[in-house]
Amino acid sequence: MHHRPLIPIFFLLLLLNSACSQPEQKLRVATAANMQYAMEELVAAFSEQTGIACEMITGSSGKLTAQIREGAPYDILVSADMMYPRELKQLGLISGEPRIYAYGNLVLWTNREGIHPELQYLTDEAVKHIAIPNPQTAPYGRAAVEVLRGAGLYDRIAHKLVYGESVAQASQFTCSGASEIGITAKAVVLSANVAGKGQWTDLDPGMHSPIEQGVVRIRNSAMPDAANQFSEFLFSPEARRILKKFGYSVDE
């Protein structure tokens, strides 16, 4: 009586086990830092609806765009403006056209006792550091500078400005108290992580160019169909509800 060799079966089991343990492919969503908290809810809602898992990569819009130019394997860019999506369009790195999914809003925020979140208070000697995102790479930083110039304050307080690489880093300077006050995205102060910390006031959106936040699908996406689904999802009633919850304005 001959016994069949067990080795082939052993290897078959190994192959099956390997196939079953392959990591799930995720849609890679490069996300502007101002959108971090809103995006957490957006991707959760999207994944629940579609069964498509997502991975967020957060940073300044400028840094994320530079990474895409260098070949970073992202599927979607959710930017804080339209400048960077249009730049990627000109370079032939996206599929379709850039689309505005929301408009951002700014607030003046402090987490220090005795500091008043008012523009004119920025010249007070008690305010030694004013945190804003870096205007070179972060659209919210550019908008913050426009506000300060429009209020006639920029030249008087420029020496106090402390630049964060992104909205998230600038907000951390303010949240920790390292900066007495800061200009940041309204979405930050409405997030669960920050809500109730310190005081904030809205800044008039008429004081800066509209913060037109754009989404694009990356041409070399490994999941083009899923990227298209996610892009469309951002314009759905559910996504608009989440965006408005975090202080963004949307086209109705």
PDB file of C-alpha atoms in Angstrom:
ATOM      1  CA  MET A   1       0.000   0.000   0.000  1.00  0.00           C
ATOM      2  CA  HIS A   2       1.424   3.331  -1.061  1.00  0.00           C
ATOM      3  CA  HIS A   3       0.921   6.530   0.914  1.00  0.00           C
ATOM      4  CA  ARG A   4       0.604   9.789  -0.959  1.00  0.00           C
ATOM      5  CA  PRO A   5       3.288  12.295   0.073  1.00  0.00           C
ATOM      6  CA  LEU A   6       2.100  14.899   2.567  1.00  0.00           C
ATOM      7  CA  ILE A   7       4.431  17.658   1.367  1.00  0.00           C
ATOM      8  CA  PRO A   8       2.239  18.951  -1.471  1.00  0.00           C
ATOM      9  CA  ILE A   9      -0.759  19.140   0.886  1.00  0.00           C
ATOM     10  CA  PHE A  10       1.353  20.969   3.442  1.00  0.00           C
ATOM     11  CA  PHE A  11       2.395  23.534   0.850  1.00  0.00           C
ATOM     12  CA  LEU A  12      -1.200  23.870  -0.338  1.00  0.00           C
ATOM     13  CA  LEU A  13      -2.269  24.712   3.198  1.00  0.00           C
ATOM     14  CA  LEU A  14       0.515  27.263   3.409  1.00  0.00           C
ATOM     15  CA  LEU A  15      -0.626  28.882   0.186  1.00  0.00           C
ATOM     16  CA  LEU A  16      -4.245  28.982   1.355  1.00  0.00           C
ATOM     17  CA  ASN A  17      -3.235  30.479   4.664  1.00  0.00           C
ATOM     18  CA  SER A  18      -1.108  33.067   2.903  1.00  0.00           C
ATOM     19  CA  ALA A  19      -3.968  34.012   0.590  1.00  0.00           C
ATOM     20  CA  CYS A  20      -6.366  34.368   3.504  1.00  0.00           C
ATOM     21  CA  SER A  21      -3.962  36.570   5.447  1.00  0.00           C
ATOM     22  CA  GLN A  22      -3.296  39.085   2.658  1.00  0.00           C
ATOM     23  CA  PRO A  23      -3.866  42.602   4.014  1.00  0.00           C
ATOM     24  CA  GLU A  24      -7.076  44.249   2.838  1.00  0.00           C
ATOM     25  CA  GLN A  25      -6.497  46.838   0.128  1.00  0.00           C
ATOM     26  CA  LYS A  26      -7.534  50.273   1.321  1.00  0.00           C
ATOM     27  CA  LEU A  27      -8.464  53.430  -0.533  1.00  0.00           C
ATOM     28  CA  ARG A  28      -5.701  55.917   0.282  1.00  0.00           C
ATOM     29  CA  VAL A  29      -7.205  59.355   0.916  1.00  0.00           C
ATOM     30  CA  ALA A  30      -4.645  62.175   1.143  1.00  0.00           C
ATOM     31  CA  THR A  31      -6.395  64.682   3.394  1.00  0.00           C
ATOM     32  CA  ALA A  32      -5.682  68.350   4.104  1.00  0.00           C
ATOM     33  CA  ALA A  33      -5.062  68.797   7.823  1.00  0.00           C
ATOM     34  CA  ASN A  34      -8.091  71.048   8.341  1.00  0.00           C
ATOM     35  CA  MET A  35     -10.258  68.113   7.232  1.00  0.00           C
ATOM     36  CA  GLN A  36      -8.790  65.559   9.613  1.00  0.00           C
ATOM     37  CA  TYR A  37     -11.716  65.344  12.033  1.00  0.00           C
ATOM     38  CA  ALA A  38     -14.459  65.687   9.449  1.00  0.00           C
ATOM     39  CA  MET A  39     -12.727  63.090   7.290  1.00  0.00           C
ATOM     40  CA  GLU A  40     -12.733  60.558  10.111  1.00  0.00           C
ATOM     41  CA  GLU A  41     -16.545  60.685  10.056  1.00  0.00           C
ATOM     42  CA  LEU A  42     -16.703  60.856   6.268  1.00  0.00           C
ATOM     43  CA  VAL A  43     -14.594  57.742   5.688  1.00  0.00           C
ATOM     44  CA  ALA A  44     -16.529  55.861   8.384  1.00  0.00           C
ATOM     45  CA  ALA A  45     -19.820  56.703   6.660  1.00  0.00           C
ATOM     46  CA  PHE A  46     -18.393  55.871   3.229  1.00  0.00           C
ATOM     47  CA  SER A  47     -17.002  52.528   4.381  1.00  0.00           C
ATOM     48  CA  GLU A  48     -20.295  51.633   6.054  1.00  0.00           C
ATOM     49  CA  GLN A  49     -22.195  52.369   2.838  1.00  0.00           C
ATOM     50  CA  THR A  50     -19.814  50.687   0.400  1.00  0.00           C
ATOM     51  CA  GLY A  51     -17.739  48.185   2.358  1.00  0.00           C
ATOM     52  CA  ILE A  52     -14.601  49.882   1.004  1.00  0.00           C
ATOM     53  CA  ALA A  53     -11.921  50.385   3.675  1.00  0.00           C
ATOM     54  CA  CYS A  54     -10.032  53.687   3.682  1.00  0.00           C
ATOM     55  CA  GLU A  55      -6.694  54.926   4.955  1.00  0.00           C
ATOM     56  CA  MET A  56      -6.208  58.622   5.722  1.00  0.00           C
ATOM     57  CA  ILE A  57      -2.891  60.360   5.102  1.00  0.00           C
ATOM     58  CA  THR A  58      -3.009  63.817   6.669  1.00  0.00           C
ATOM     59  CA  GLY A  59      -0.812  66.848   5.959  1.00  0.00           C
ATOM     60  CA  SER A  60      -0.745  70.308   4.434  1.00  0.00           C
ATOM     61  CA  SER A  61      -2.208  70.487   0.938  1.00  0.00           C
ATOM     62  CA  GLY A  62       1.152  71.646  -0.422  1.00  0.00           C
ATOM     63  CA  LYS A  63       3.104  68.785   1.129  1.00  0.00           C
ATOM     64  CA  LEU A  64       0.567  66.184  -0.042  1.00  0.00           C
ATOM     65  CA  THR A  65       0.667  67.619  -3.563  1.00  0.00           C
ATOM     66  CA  ALA A  66       4.469  67.452  -3.571  1.00  0.00           C
ATOM     67  CA  GLN A  67       4.266  63.810  -2.514  1.00  0.00           C
ATOM     68  CA  ILE A  68       1.822  63.051  -5.341  1.00  0.00           C
ATOM     69  CA  ARG A  69       4.154  64.728  -7.832  1.00  0.00           C
ATOM     70  CA  GLU A  70       6.885  62.420  -6.569  1.00  0.00           C
ATOM     71  CA  GLY A  71       4.727  59.338  -7.093  1.00  0.00           C
ATOM     72  CA  ALA A  72       3.113  58.745  -3.673  1.00  0.00           C
ATOM     73  CA  PRO A  73       0.523  55.954  -4.126  1.00  0.00           C
ATOM     74  CA  TYR A  74      -2.554  57.952  -3.146  1.00  0.00           C
ATOM     75  CA  ASP A  75      -5.976  57.442  -4.712  1.00  0.00           C
ATOM     76  CA  ILE A  76      -7.671  60.723  -3.785  1.00  0.00           C
ATOM     77  CA  LEU A  77      -6.507  64.195  -2.778  1.00  0.00           C
ATOM     78  CA  VAL A  78      -8.931  66.108  -0.556  1.00  0.00           C
ATOM     79  CA  SER A  79      -7.313  69.534  -0.635  1.00  0.00           C
ATOM     80  CA  ALA A  80      -7.907  72.736   1.321  1.00  0.00           C
ATOM     81  CA  ASP A  81      -8.000  74.756  -1.880  1.00  0.00           C
ATOM     82  CA  MET A  82      -8.313  74.474  -5.655  1.00  0.00           C
ATOM     83  CA  MET A  83      -4.814  75.695  -6.473  1.00  0.00           C
ATOM     84  CA  TYR A  84      -3.108  72.388  -5.756  1.00  0.00           C
ATOM     85  CA  PRO A  85      -5.741  70.240  -7.519  1.00  0.00           C
ATOM     86  CA  ARG A  86      -5.422  72.512 -10.575  1.00  0.00           C
ATOM     87  CA  GLU A  87      -1.642  72.174 -10.429  1.00  0.00           C
ATOM     88  CA  LEU A  88      -1.992  68.389 -10.516  1.00  0.00           C
ATOM     89  CA  LYS A  89      -4.415  68.738 -13.420  1.00  0.00           C
ATOM     90  CA  GLN A  90      -1.865  70.758 -15.391  1.00  0.00           C
ATOM     91  CA  LEU A  91       0.738  68.067 -14.715  1.00  0.00           C
ATOM     92  CA  GLY A  92      -1.597  65.371 -16.041  1.00  0.00           C
ATOM     93  CA  LEU A  93      -1.645  63.554 -12.688  1.00  0.00           C
ATOM     94  CA  ILE A  94      -5.404  63.375 -12.116  1.00  0.00           C
ATOM     95  CA  SER A  95      -8.450  61.774 -13.703  1.00  0.00           C
ATOM     96  CA  GLY A  96     -11.365  64.073 -14.508  1.00  0.00           C
ATOM     97  CA  GLU A  97     -11.661  67.630 -13.251  1.00  0.00           C
ATOM     98  CA  PRO A  98     -11.046  69.169  -9.797  1.00  0.00           C
ATOM     99  CA  ARG A  99     -14.322  69.815  -7.977  1.00  0.00           C
ATOM    100  CA  ILE A 100     -15.167  72.093  -5.044  1.00  0.00           C
ATOM    101  CA  TYR A 101     -16.723  69.964  -2.299  1.00  0.00           C
ATOM    102  CA  ALA A 102     -16.836  72.607   0.481  1.00  0.00           C
ATOM    103  CA  TYR A 103     -15.800  76.099   1.567  1.00  0.00           C
ATOM    104  CA  GLY A 104     -13.649  76.518   4.657  1.00  0.00           C
ATOM    105  CA  ASN A 105     -14.111  79.030   7.465  1.00  0.00           C
ATOM    106  CA  LEU A 106     -11.617  80.611   9.859  1.00  0.00           C
ATOM    107  CA  VAL A 107     -11.759  81.276  13.582  1.00  0.00           C
ATOM    108  CA  LEU A 108      -9.579  83.112  16.070  1.00  0.00           C
ATOM    109  CA  TRP A 109      -8.937  80.708  18.960  1.00  0.00           C
ATOM    110  CA  THR A 110      -7.210  80.909  22.324  1.00  0.00           C
ATOM    111  CA  ASN A 111      -6.707  78.328  25.037  1.00  0.00           C
ATOM    112  CA  ARG A 112      -5.117  80.759  27.477  1.00  0.00           C
ATOM    113  CA  GLU A 113      -6.917  82.425  30.370  1.00  0.00           C
ATOM    114  CA  GLY A 114      -7.201  86.208  30.069  1.00  0.00           C
ATOM    115  CA  ILE A 115      -6.652  86.285  26.294  1.00  0.00           C
ATOM    116  CA  HIS A 116      -9.521  87.612  24.188  1.00  0.00           C
ATOM    117  CA  PRO A 117     -10.178  86.066  20.752  1.00  0.00           C
ATOM    118  CA  GLU A 118     -10.552  89.411  18.978  1.00  0.00           C
ATOM    119  CA  LEU A 119      -8.467  90.683  16.070  1.00  0.00           C
ATOM    120  CA  GLN A 120      -7.648  94.030  17.652  1.00  0.00           C
ATOM    121  CA  TYR A 121      -6.391  92.236  20.776  1.00  0.00           C
ATOM    122  CA  LEU A 122      -3.534  90.693  18.718  1.00  0.00           C
ATOM    123  CA  THR A 123      -1.493  93.867  19.219  1.00  0.00           C
ATOM    124  CA  ASP A 124      -1.762  93.579  23.012  1.00  0.00           C
ATOM    125  CA  GLU A 125       1.542  92.973  24.803  1.00  0.00           C
ATOM    126  CA  ALA A 126       0.032  89.900  26.481  1.00  0.00           C
ATOM    127  CA  VAL A 127      -0.008  88.234  23.060  1.00  0.00           C
ATOM    128  CA  LYS A 128       3.558  87.207  22.179  1.00  0.00           C
ATOM    129  CA  HIS A 129       2.867  84.315  19.784  1.00  0.00           C
ATOM    130  CA  ILE A 130       0.140  84.000  17.150  1.00  0.00           C
ATOM    131  CA  ALA A 131      -0.072  80.569  15.518  1.00  0.00           C
ATOM    132  CA  ILE A 132      -1.138  80.239  11.897  1.00  0.00           C
ATOM    133  CA  PRO A 133      -0.569  77.532   9.282  1.00  0.00           C
ATOM    134  CA  ASN A 134       2.378  78.168   6.974  1.00  0.00           C
ATOM    135  CA  PRO A 135       0.991  80.311   4.120  1.00  0.00           C
ATOM    136  CA  GLN A 136       3.579  78.777   1.762  1.00  0.00           C
ATOM    137  CA  THR A 137       1.984  75.329   1.926  1.00  0.00           C
ATOM    138  CA  ALA A 138      -1.369  75.679   3.726  1.00  0.00           C
ATOM    139  CA  PRO A 139      -4.336  77.503   2.127  1.00  0.00           C
ATOM    140  CA  TYR A 140      -5.710  78.379   5.562  1.00  0.00           C
ATOM    141  CA  GLY A 141      -2.432  80.120   6.303  1.00  0.00           C
ATOM    142  CA  ARG A 142      -2.774  82.230   3.163  1.00  0.00           C
ATOM    143  CA  ALA A 143      -6.318  83.135   4.160  1.00  0.00           C
ATOM    144  CA  ALA A 144      -5.138  84.058   7.677  1.00  0.00           C
ATOM    145  CA  VAL A 145      -2.542  86.453   6.237  1.00  0.00           C
ATOM    146  CA  GLU A 146      -5.245  88.028   4.042  1.00  0.00           C
ATOM    147  CA  VAL A 147      -7.367  88.632   7.149  1.00  0.00           C
ATOM    148  CA  LEU A 148      -4.482  90.216   9.039  1.00  0.00           C
ATOM    149  CA  ARG A 149      -3.567  92.437   6.097  1.00  0.00           C
ATOM    150  CA  GLY A 150      -7.185  93.421   5.525  1.00  0.00           C
ATOM    151  CA  ALA A 151      -7.541  94.393   9.179  1.00  0.00           C
ATOM    152  CA  GLY A 152      -4.399  96.536   8.944  1.00  0.00           C
ATOM    153  CA  LEU A 153      -2.657  94.378  11.522  1.00  0.00           C
ATOM    154  CA  TYR A 154      -0.119  92.309   9.602  1.00  0.00           C
ATOM    155  CA  ASP A 155       2.833  94.714   9.725  1.00  0.00           C
ATOM    156  CA  ARG A 156       2.230  95.383  13.416  1.00  0.00           C
ATOM    157  CA  ILE A 157       2.114  91.748  14.502  1.00  0.00           C
ATOM    158  CA  ALA A 158       4.189  89.908  11.856  1.00  0.00           C
ATOM    159  CA  HIS A 159       7.015  89.404  14.379  1.00  0.00           C
ATOM    160  CA  LYS A 160       4.608  87.463  16.623  1.00  0.00           C
ATOM    161  CA  LEU A 161       3.568  84.945  13.977  1.00  0.00           C
ATOM    162  CA  VAL A 162       4.475  81.311  14.593  1.00  0.00           C
ATOM    163  CA  TYR A 163       3.996  79.022  11.601  1.00  0.00           C
ATOM    164  CA  GLY A 164       2.767  75.455  11.835  1.00  0.00           C
ATOM    165  CA  GLU A 165       3.456  73.178   8.895  1.00  0.00           C
ATOM    166  CA  SER A 166      -0.293  72.585   8.607  1.00  0.00           C
ATOM    167  CA  VAL A 167      -3.592  73.514  10.245  1.00  0.00           C
ATOM    168  CA  ALA A 168      -3.089  70.590  12.615  1.00  0.00           C
ATOM    169  CA  GLN A 169       0.337  71.738  13.825  1.00  0.00           C
ATOM    170  CA  ALA A 170      -0.678  75.391  14.145  1.00  0.00           C
ATOM    171  CA  SER A 171      -3.727  74.296  16.122  1.00  0.00           C
ATOM    172  CA  GLN A 172      -1.538  72.227  18.414  1.00  0.00           C
ATOM    173  CA  PHE A 173       0.529  75.336  19.197  1.00  0.00           C
ATOM    174  CA  THR A 174      -2.673  77.087  20.266  1.00  0.00           C
ATOM    175  CA  CYS A 175      -4.221  74.120  22.068  1.00  0.00           C
ATOM    176  CA  SER A 176      -1.087  73.534  24.147  1.00  0.00           C
ATOM    177  CA  GLY A 177      -0.851  77.224  25.059  1.00  0.00           C
ATOM    178  CA  ALA A 178       2.575  77.532  23.421  1.00  0.00           C
ATOM    179  CA  SER A 179       0.938  80.317  21.396  1.00  0.00           C
ATOM    180  CA  GLU A 180      -1.395  82.634  23.236  1.00  0.00           C
ATOM    181  CA  ILE A 181      -3.764  82.702  20.278  1.00  0.00           C
ATOM    182  CA  GLY A 182      -4.068  81.354  16.749  1.00  0.00           C
ATOM    183  CA  ILE A 183      -6.041  81.467  13.535  1.00  0.00           C
ATOM    184  CA  THR A 184      -7.287  78.054  12.480  1.00  0.00           C
ATOM    185  CA  ALA A 185     -10.038  76.160  10.688  1.00  0.00           C
ATOM    186  CA  LYS A 186     -13.461  76.251  12.296  1.00  0.00           C
ATOM    187  CA  ALA A 187     -13.569  72.472  11.855  1.00  0.00           C
ATOM    188  CA  VAL A 188     -10.813  72.146  14.470  1.00  0.00           C
ATOM    189  CA  VAL A 189     -12.660  73.918  17.291  1.00  0.00           C
ATOM    190  CA  LEU A 190     -15.852  71.994  16.489  1.00  0.00           C
ATOM    191  CA  SER A 191     -14.111  68.616  16.647  1.00  0.00           C
ATOM    192  CA  ALA A 192     -14.651  66.281  19.591  1.00  0.00           C
ATOM    193  CA  ASN A 193     -10.937  66.494  20.437  1.00  0.00           C
ATOM    194  CA  VAL A 194     -11.037  70.257  20.934  1.00  0.00           C
ATOM    195  CA  ALA A 195     -14.658  71.257  21.601  1.00  0.00           C
ATOM    196  CA  GLY A 196     -14.950  73.219  24.835  1.00  0.00           C
ATOM    197  CA  LYS A 197     -11.251  74.094  25.054  1.00  0.00           C
ATOM    198  CA  GLY A 198     -10.656  77.815  25.360  1.00  0.00           C
ATOM    199  CA  GLN A 199     -12.610  80.459  23.470  1.00  0.00           C
ATOM    200  CA  TRP A 200     -13.016  81.209  19.787  1.00  0.00           C
ATOM    201  CA  THR A 201     -14.768  83.658  17.498  1.00  0.00           C
ATOM    202  CA  ASP A 202     -15.676  83.404  13.823  1.00  0.00           C
ATOM    203  CA  LEU A 203     -13.697  85.512  11.375  1.00  0.00           C
ATOM    204  CA  ASP A 204     -15.690  87.247   8.653  1.00  0.00           C
ATOM    205  CA  PRO A 205     -15.306  85.163   5.450  1.00  0.00           C
ATOM    206  CA  GLY A 206     -15.534  88.449   3.535  1.00  0.00           C
ATOM    207  CA  MET A 207     -12.063  89.306   4.857  1.00  0.00           C
ATOM    208  CA  HIS A 208     -10.317  86.655   2.775  1.00  0.00           C
ATOM    209  CA  SER A 209     -10.618  84.941  -0.579  1.00  0.00           C
ATOM    210  CA  PRO A 210     -13.069  82.023  -0.498  1.00  0.00           C
ATOM    211  CA  ILE A 211     -11.391  78.875   0.794  1.00  0.00           C
ATOM    212  CA  GLU A 212     -12.540  76.633  -2.045  1.00  0.00           C
ATOM    213  CA  GLN A 213     -11.697  73.091  -1.010  1.00  0.00           C
ATOM    214  CA  GLY A 214     -11.182  70.728  -3.922  1.00  0.00           C
ATOM    215  CA  VAL A 215     -11.137  66.982  -4.477  1.00  0.00           C
ATOM    216  CA  VAL A 216      -9.347  65.117  -7.277  1.00  0.00           C
ATOM    217  CA  ARG A 217      -8.848  61.480  -8.243  1.00  0.00           C
ATOM    218  CA  ILE A 218      -5.224  60.546  -8.818  1.00  0.00           C
ATOM    219  CA  ARG A 219      -4.599  59.152 -12.299  1.00  0.00           C
ATOM    220  CA  ASN A 220      -2.384  56.273 -11.149  1.00  0.00           C
ATOM    221  CA  SER A 221      -4.816  55.144  -8.445  1.00  0.00           C
ATOM    222  CA  ALA A 222      -4.718  51.439  -7.697  1.00  0.00           C
ATOM    223  CA  MET A 223      -8.468  51.603  -6.960  1.00  0.00           C
ATOM    224  CA  PRO A 224      -9.925  53.931  -9.623  1.00  0.00           C
ATOM    225  CA  ASP A 225     -13.535  52.760  -9.237  1.00  0.00           C
ATOM    226  CA  ALA A 226     -13.448  53.169  -5.467  1.00  0.00           C
ATOM    227  CA  ALA A 227     -11.771  56.580  -5.855  1.00  0.00           C
ATOM    228  CA  ASN A 228     -14.603  57.656  -8.131  1.00  0.00           C
ATOM    229  CA  GLN A 229     -17.166  56.393  -5.608  1.00  0.00           C
ATOM    230  CA  PHE A 230     -15.522  58.345  -2.819  1.00  0.00           C
ATOM    231  CA  SER A 231     -15.328  61.515  -4.893  1.00  0.00           C
ATOM    232  CA  GLU A 232     -19.055  61.261  -5.642  1.00  0.00           C
ATOM    233  CA  PHE A 233     -19.821  60.475  -1.999  1.00  0.00           C
ATOM    234  CA  LEU A 234     -18.404  63.870  -0.933  1.00  0.00           C
ATOM    235  CA  PHE A 235     -21.347  65.502  -2.736  1.00  0.00           C
ATOM    236  CA  SER A 236     -24.006  63.279  -1.171  1.00  0.00           C
ATOM    237  CA  PRO A 237     -26.535  64.511   1.424  1.00  0.00           C
ATOM    238  CA  GLU A 238     -24.820  62.433   4.128  1.00  0.00           C
ATOM    239  CA  ALA A 239     -21.397  63.948   3.390  1.00  0.00           C
ATOM    240  CA  ARG A 240     -22.833  67.477   3.248  1.00  0.00           C
ATOM    241  CA  ARG A 241     -24.451  66.943   6.638  1.00  0.00           C
ATOM    242  CA  ILE A 242     -21.086  65.936   8.121  1.00  0.00           C
ATOM    243  CA  LEU A 243     -19.261  68.835   6.440  1.00  0.00           C
ATOM    244  CA  LYS A 244     -21.756  71.393   7.788  1.00  0.00           C
ATOM    245  CA  LYS A 245     -21.502  69.830  11.244  1.00  0.00           C
ATOM    246  CA  PHE A 246     -17.792  70.702  11.165  1.00  0.00           C
ATOM    247  CA  GLY A 247     -18.348  74.318  10.154  1.00  0.00           C
ATOM    248  CA  TYR A 248     -17.874  74.049   6.401  1.00  0.00           C
ATOM    249  CA  SER A 249     -20.148  75.767   3.915  1.00  0.00           C
ATOM    250  CA  VAL A 250     -21.458  73.706   0.993  1.00  0.00           C
ATOM    251  CA  ASP A 251     -23.312  74.473  -2.204  1.00  0.00           C
ATOM    252  CA  GLU A 252     -26.940  73.454  -1.866  1.00  0.00           C
TER     253      GLU A 252
END
